[in-house]
Tab-separated table of C-alpha atoms and ligand atoms in Angstrom:
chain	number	residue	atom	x	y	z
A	1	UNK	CA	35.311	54.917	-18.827
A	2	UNK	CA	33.216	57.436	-16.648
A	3	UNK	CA	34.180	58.138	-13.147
A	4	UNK	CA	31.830	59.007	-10.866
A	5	UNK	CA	33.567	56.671	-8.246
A	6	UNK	CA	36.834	57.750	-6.303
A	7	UNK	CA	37.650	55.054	-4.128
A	8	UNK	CA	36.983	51.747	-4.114
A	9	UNK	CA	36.852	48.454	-1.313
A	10	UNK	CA	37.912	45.309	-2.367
A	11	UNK	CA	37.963	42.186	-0.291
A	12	UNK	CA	38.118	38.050	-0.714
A	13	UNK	CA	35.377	35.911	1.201
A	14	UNK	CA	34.848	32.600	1.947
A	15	UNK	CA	36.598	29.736	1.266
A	16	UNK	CA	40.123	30.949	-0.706
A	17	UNK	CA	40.407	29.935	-4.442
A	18	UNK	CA	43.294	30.022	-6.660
A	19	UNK	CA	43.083	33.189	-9.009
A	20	UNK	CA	41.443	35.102	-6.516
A	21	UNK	CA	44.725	37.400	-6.429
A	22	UNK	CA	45.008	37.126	-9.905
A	23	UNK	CA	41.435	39.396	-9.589
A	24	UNK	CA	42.358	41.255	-7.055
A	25	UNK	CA	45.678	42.841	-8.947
A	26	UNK	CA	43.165	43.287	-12.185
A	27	UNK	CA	40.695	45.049	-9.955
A	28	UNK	CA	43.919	47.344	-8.260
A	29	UNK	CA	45.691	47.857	-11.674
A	30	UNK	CA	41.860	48.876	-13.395
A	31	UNK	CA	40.976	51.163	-10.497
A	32	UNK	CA	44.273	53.149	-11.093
A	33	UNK	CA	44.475	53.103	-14.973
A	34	UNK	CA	40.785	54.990	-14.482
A	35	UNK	CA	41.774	57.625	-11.538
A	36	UNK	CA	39.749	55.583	-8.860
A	37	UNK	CA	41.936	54.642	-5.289
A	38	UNK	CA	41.592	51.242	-4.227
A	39	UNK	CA	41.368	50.049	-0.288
A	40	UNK	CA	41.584	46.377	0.106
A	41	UNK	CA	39.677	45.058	3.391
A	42	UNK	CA	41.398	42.143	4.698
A	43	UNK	CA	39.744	39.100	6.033
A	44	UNK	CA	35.799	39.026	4.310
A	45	UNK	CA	33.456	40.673	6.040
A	46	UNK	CA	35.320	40.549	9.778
A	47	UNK	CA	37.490	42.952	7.899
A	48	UNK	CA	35.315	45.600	6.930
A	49	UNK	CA	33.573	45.306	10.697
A	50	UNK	CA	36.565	45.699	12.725
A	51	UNK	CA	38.305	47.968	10.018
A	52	UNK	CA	40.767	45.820	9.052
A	53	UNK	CA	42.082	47.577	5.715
A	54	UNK	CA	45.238	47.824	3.706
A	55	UNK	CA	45.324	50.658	1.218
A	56	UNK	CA	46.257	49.070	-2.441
A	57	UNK	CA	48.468	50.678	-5.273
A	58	UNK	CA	49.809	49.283	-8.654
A	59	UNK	CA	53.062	48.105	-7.192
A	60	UNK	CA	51.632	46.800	-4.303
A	61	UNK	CA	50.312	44.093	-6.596
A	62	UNK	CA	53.154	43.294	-8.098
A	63	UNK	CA	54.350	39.610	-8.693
A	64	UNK	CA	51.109	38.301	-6.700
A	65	UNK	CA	49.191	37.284	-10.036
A	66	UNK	CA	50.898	33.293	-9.556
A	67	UNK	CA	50.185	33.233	-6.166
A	68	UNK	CA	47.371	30.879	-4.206
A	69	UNK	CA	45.430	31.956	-1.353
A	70	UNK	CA	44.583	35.124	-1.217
A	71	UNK	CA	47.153	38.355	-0.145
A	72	UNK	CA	43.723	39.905	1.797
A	73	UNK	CA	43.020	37.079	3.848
A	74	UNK	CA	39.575	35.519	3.950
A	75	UNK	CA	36.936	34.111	6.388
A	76	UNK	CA	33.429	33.471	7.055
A	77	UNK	CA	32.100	35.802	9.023
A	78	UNK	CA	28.815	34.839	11.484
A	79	UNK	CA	28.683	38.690	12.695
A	80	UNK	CA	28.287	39.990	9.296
A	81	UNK	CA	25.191	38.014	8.697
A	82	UNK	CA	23.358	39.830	11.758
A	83	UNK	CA	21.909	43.515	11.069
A	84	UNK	CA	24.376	44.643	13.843
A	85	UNK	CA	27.292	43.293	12.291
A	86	UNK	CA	26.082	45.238	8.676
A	87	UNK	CA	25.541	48.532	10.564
A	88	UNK	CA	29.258	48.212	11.261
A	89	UNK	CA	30.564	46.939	8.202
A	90	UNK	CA	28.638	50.288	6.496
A	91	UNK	CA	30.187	52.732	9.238
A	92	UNK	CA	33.691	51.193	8.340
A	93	UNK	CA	32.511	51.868	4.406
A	94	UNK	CA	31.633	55.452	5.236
A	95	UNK	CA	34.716	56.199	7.435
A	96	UNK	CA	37.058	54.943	4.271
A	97	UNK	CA	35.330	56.889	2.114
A	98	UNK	CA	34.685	53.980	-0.158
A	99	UNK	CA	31.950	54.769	-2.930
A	100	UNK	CA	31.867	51.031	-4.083
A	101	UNK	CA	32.744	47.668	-2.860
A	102	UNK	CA	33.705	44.734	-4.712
A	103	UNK	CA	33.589	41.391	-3.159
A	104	UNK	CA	35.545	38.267	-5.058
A	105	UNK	CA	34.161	34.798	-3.279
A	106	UNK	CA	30.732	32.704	-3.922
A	107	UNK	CA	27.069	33.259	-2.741
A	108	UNK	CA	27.637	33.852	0.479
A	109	UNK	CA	29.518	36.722	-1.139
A	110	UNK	CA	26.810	37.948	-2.978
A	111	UNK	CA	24.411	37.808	-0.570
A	112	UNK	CA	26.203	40.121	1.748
A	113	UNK	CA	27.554	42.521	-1.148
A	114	UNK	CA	23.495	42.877	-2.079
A	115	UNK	CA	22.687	43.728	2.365
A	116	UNK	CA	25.266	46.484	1.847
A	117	UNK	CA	23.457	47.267	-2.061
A	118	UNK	CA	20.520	47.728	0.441
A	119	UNK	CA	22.107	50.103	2.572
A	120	UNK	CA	22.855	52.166	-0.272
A	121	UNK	CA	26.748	51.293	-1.226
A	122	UNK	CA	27.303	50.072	-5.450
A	123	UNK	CA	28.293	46.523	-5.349
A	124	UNK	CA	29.915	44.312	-7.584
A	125	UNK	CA	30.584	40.628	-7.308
A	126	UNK	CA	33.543	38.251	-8.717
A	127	UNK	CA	32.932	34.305	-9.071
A	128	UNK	CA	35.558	33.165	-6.834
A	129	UNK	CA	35.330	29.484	-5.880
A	130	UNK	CA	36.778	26.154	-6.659
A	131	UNK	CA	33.743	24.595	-6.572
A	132	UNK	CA	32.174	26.178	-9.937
A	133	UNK	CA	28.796	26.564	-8.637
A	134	UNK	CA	27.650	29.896	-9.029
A	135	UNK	CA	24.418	29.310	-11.141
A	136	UNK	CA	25.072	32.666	-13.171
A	137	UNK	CA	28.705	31.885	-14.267
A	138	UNK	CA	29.563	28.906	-16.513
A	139	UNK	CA	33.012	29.534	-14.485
A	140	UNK	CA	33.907	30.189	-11.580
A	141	UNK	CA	38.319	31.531	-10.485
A	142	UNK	CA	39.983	28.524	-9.156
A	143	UNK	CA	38.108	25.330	-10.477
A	144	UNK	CA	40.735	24.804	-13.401
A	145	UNK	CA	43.404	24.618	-11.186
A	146	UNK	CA	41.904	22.841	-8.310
A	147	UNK	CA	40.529	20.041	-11.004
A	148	UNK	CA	44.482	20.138	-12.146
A	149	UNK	CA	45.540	20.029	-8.700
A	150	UNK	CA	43.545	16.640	-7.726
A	151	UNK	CA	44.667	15.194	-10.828
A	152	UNK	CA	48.218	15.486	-9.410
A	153	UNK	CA	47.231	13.705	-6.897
A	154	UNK	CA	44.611	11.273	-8.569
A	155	UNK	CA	48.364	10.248	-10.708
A	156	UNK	CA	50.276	9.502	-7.943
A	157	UNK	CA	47.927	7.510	-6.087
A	158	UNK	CA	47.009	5.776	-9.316
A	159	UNK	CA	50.918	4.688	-9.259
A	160	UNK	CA	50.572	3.222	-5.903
A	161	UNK	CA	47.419	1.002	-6.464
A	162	UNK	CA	48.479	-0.590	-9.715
A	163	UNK	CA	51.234	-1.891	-7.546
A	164	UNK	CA	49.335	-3.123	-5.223
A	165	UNK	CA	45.947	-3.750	-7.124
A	166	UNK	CA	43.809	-2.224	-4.935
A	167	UNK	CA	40.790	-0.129	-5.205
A	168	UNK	CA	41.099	3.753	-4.531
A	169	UNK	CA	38.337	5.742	-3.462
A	170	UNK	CA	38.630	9.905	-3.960
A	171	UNK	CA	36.956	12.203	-2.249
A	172	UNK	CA	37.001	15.338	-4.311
A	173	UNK	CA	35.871	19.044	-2.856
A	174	UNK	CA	32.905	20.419	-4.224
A	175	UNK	CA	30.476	21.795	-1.378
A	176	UNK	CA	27.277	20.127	-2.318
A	177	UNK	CA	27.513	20.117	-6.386
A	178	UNK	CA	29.365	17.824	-8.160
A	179	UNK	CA	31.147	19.986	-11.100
A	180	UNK	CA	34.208	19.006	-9.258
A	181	UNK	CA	34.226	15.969	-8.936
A	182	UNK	CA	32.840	14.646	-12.606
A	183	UNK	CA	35.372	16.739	-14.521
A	184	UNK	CA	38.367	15.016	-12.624
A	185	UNK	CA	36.694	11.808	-12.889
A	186	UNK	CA	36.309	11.915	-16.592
A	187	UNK	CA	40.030	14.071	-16.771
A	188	UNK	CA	41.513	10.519	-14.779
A	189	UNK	CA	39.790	8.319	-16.676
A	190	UNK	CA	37.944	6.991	-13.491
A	191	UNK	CA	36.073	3.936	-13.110
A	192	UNK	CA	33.203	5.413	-11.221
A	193	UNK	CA	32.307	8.672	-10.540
A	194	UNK	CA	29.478	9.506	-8.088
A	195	UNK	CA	28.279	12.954	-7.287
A	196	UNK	CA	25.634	14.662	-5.471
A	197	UNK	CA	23.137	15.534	-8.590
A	198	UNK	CA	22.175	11.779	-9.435
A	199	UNK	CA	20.692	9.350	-6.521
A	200	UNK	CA	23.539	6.659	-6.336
A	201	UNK	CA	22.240	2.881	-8.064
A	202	UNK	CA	24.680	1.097	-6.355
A	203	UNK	CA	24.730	-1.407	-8.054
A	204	UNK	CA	24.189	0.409	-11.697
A	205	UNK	CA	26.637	2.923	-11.121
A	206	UNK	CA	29.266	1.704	-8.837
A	207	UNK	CA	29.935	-2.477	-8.557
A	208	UNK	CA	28.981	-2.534	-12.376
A	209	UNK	CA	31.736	-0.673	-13.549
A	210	UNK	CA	33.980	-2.212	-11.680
A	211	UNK	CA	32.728	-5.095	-12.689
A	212	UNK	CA	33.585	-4.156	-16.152
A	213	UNK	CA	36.916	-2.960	-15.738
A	214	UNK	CA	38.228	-6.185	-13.880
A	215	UNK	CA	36.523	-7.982	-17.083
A	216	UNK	CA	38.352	-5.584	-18.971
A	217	UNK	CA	41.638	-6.730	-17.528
A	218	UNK	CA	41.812	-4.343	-15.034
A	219	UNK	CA	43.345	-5.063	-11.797
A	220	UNK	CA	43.098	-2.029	-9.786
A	221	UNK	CA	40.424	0.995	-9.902
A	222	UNK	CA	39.762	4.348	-9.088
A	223	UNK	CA	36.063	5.972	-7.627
A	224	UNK	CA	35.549	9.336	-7.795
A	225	UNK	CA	33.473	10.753	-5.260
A	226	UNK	CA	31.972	14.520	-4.847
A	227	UNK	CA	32.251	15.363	-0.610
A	228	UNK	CA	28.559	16.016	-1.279
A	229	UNK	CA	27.498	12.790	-1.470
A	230	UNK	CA	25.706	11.103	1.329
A	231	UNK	CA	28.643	9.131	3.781
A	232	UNK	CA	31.644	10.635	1.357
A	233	UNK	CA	33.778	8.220	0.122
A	234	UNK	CA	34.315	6.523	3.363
A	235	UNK	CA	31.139	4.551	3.062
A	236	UNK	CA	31.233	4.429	-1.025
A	237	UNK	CA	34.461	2.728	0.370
A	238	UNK	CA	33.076	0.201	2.405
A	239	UNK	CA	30.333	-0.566	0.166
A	240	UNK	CA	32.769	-1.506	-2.144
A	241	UNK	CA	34.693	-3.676	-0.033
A	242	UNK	CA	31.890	-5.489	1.412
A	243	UNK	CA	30.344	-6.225	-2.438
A	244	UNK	CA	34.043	-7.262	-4.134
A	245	UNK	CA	36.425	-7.651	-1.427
A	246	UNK	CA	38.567	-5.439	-3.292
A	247	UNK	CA	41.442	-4.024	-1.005
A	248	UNK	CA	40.171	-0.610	-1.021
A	249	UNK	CA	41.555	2.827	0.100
A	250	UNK	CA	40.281	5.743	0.746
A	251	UNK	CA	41.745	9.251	0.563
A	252	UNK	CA	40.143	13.011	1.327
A	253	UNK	CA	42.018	15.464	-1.061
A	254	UNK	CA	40.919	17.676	1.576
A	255	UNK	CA	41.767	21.567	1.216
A	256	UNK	CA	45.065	20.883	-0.545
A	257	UNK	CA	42.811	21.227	-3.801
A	258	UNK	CA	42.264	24.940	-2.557
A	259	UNK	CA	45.762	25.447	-3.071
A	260	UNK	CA	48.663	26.230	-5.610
A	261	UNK	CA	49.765	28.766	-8.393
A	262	UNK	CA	46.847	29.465	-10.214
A	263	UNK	CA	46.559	28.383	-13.846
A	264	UNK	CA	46.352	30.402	-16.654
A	265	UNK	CA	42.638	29.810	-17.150
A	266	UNK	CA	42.445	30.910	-13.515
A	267	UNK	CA	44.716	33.759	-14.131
A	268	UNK	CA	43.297	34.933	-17.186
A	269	UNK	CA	39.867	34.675	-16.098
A	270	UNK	CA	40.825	36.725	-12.650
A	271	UNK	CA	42.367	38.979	-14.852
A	272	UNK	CA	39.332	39.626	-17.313
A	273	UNK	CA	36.831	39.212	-14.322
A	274	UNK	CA	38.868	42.024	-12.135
A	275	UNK	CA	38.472	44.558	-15.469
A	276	UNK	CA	34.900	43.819	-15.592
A	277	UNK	CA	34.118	44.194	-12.524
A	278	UNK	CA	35.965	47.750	-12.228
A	279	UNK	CA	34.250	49.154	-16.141
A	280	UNK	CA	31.034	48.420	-14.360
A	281	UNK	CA	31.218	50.769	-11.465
A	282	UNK	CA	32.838	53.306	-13.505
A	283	UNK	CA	30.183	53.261	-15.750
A	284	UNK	CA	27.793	53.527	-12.779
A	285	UNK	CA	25.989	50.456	-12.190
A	286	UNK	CA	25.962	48.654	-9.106
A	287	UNK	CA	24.638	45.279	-7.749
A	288	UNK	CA	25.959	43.355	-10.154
A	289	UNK	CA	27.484	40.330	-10.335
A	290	UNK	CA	30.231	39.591	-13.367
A	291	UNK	CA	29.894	36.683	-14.998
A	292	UNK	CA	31.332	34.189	-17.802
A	293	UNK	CA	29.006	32.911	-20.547
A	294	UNK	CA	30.534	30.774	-23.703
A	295	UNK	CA	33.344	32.725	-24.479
A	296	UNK	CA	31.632	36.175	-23.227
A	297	UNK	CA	32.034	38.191	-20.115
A	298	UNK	CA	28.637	39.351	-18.614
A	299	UNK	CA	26.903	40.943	-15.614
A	300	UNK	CA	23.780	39.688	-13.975
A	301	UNK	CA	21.643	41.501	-11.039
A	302	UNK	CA	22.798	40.389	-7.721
A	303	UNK	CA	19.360	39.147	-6.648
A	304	UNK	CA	18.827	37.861	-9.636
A	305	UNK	CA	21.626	36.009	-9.857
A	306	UNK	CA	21.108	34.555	-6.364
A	307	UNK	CA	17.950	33.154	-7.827
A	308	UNK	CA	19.347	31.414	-10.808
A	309	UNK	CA	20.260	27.435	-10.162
A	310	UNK	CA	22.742	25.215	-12.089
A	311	UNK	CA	22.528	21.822	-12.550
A	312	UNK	CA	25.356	19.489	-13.337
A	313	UNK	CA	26.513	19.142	-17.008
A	314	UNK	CA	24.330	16.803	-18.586
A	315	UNK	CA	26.456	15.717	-21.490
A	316	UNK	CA	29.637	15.231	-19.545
A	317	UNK	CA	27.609	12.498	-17.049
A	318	UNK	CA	26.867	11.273	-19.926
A	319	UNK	CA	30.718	11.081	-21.571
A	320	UNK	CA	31.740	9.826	-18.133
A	321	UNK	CA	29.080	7.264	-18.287
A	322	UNK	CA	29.546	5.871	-21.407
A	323	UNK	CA	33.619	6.033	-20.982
A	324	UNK	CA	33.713	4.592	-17.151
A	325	UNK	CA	34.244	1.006	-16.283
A	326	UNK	CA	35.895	0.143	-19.653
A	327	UNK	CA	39.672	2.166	-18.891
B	401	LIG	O1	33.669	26.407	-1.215
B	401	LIG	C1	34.971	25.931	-1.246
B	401	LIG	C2	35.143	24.776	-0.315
B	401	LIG	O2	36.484	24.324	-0.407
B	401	LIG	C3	34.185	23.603	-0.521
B	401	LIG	O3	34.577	22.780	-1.587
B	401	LIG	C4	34.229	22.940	0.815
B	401	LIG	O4	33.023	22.239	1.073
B	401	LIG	C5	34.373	24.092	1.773
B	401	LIG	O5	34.895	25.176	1.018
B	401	LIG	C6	35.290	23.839	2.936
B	401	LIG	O6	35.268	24.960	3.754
B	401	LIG	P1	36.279	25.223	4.957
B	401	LIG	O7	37.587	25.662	4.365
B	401	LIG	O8	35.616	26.308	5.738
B	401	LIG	O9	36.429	23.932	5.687
């Protein structure tokens, strides 16, 4: 690899995401095996306004690879979003010394790695979310083990309303897209699944199914529902107990999904993503955000990337379709 970089930033933004140290020991461990020093800036953006830094070597990210959350701290930062607040976040980048920055998190991310593009520092970006909707990336660090992690759950509440032959009613994470949410309803073997992407039929995609299953010789059910949807799960709830008296229940994963030992997908995809992410300043690009395609690591433009939009996986509605309300 080149080096026309000497010492890098790296920080963690927005809403944590098993893995995300996974890429941040990938992007420490790269930096040194190439000569370039590595500063990581702790808390998003608040830390690189208030200079809030930690200076990273190899040991330093030792043993963190199968650990959740993130060592840097995150947050989301209002201040950073005004010109002010990037003024400061640059001074902070030019007191360091940092030639580069590289930000692991999800658009919000991006956007404010491409302000400080604009102000003249190289950027690079790292998919970090567990809700697998950054349109340029096919995957994002974290969703594998937060879809793993509701599962868990999905199980043991499973074991609770076969006993009692009730309904249960999911909420699942997911920010507005439903990714989330349809890949741990077909991964459960749900009943229903209802996301964000597709205008709920009530009747069509909810009662019918459960219809089915109770036909089927089921006698207790499980809905799926993305946090995006309109009214959450609490009214698909309700809607359900008003049409089929069923005893329902309904539970909010809630952030435990965001947390946990990563998985090796997660880890290995950190890992890969951190690399990336490190070759491409060395080799002197900037503003770019790594991505996975397929099997394939790639980089897009940041504001190009920003642009892109991803739509929820046709053919998997479809498998969950064609599989739900018969379990
Ligand atoms: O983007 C990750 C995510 O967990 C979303 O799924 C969720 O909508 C949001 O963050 C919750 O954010 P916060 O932790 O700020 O409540």
């Amino acid at each position: 690899m080149e080096n026309q970089i000497h010492r890098i930033g790296v920080l963690t933004s927005g809403g944590d995401a098993p893995g995300m140290n996974a890429a941040v020991r990938a992007v420490v461990r790269t930096a040194q095996d190439c000569g370039i020093e590595c500063v990581g800036i702790r808390r998003g953006w608040n830390g690189l306004i208030t200079s809030d830094f930690v200076q990273l070597g190899a040991t330093s990210v030792s043993h963190i690879i199968d650990k959740g959350g993130t060592i840097l701290y995150t947050a989301r930062s209002e201040e950073f979003k005004t010109p002010a607040g990037q003024e400061r976040a640059v001074a902070t980048c030019k007191m360091l010394g940092l030639d580069a920055l590289i930000g692991i998190g999800g658009d919000g991310t991006f956007q404010g790695l491409l302000r400080l593009a604009e102000r003249g520092l190289s950027v690079v970006g790292i998919p970090g979310t567990i809700d697998n909707d950054i349109a340029c990336s096919s995957y994002t660090i974290g969703y594998d083990t937060a879809c793993n992690t509701a599962l868990e759950s999905i199980d043991k509440l499973r074991d609770t309303m076969q006993s009692h032959e009730r309904c249960s009613v999911v909420e699942v994470m997911g920010h507005r897209a439903g990714h989330l949410a349809l890949n741990v309803g077909v991964a459960c073997g749900a009943t229903a699944v209802i996301v964000p992407e597709h205008p709920v039929d009530i009747e069509n995609d909810l009662l019918e199914p459960i219809r089915r299953a109770r036909l089927g010789g089921r006698t207790h059910f499980m809905v799926i529902v993305a946090e995006g949807v309109d009214g959450g799960a609490y009214s698909v709830g309700k809607v359900i107990e008003d049409a089929t008296a069923l005893d329902t229940r309904v539970t909010v994963l809630g952030h435990i999904q965001r947390g946990g030992s990563p998985s090796s997908r997660d880890r290995i995809t950190a890992t890969y993503m951190g690399f990336e992410a490190v070759r491409l300043l060395a080799e002197g690009k900037t503003c770019r955000v790594v991505a996975l395609q397929g099997e394939n690591y790639v980089d897009y433009d940041i504001t190009e990337a920003l642009q892109m939009s991803k739509s929820l996986d046709q053919h998997t509605y479809e498998v969950m379709r064609a599989l739900t309300g018969v379990q």
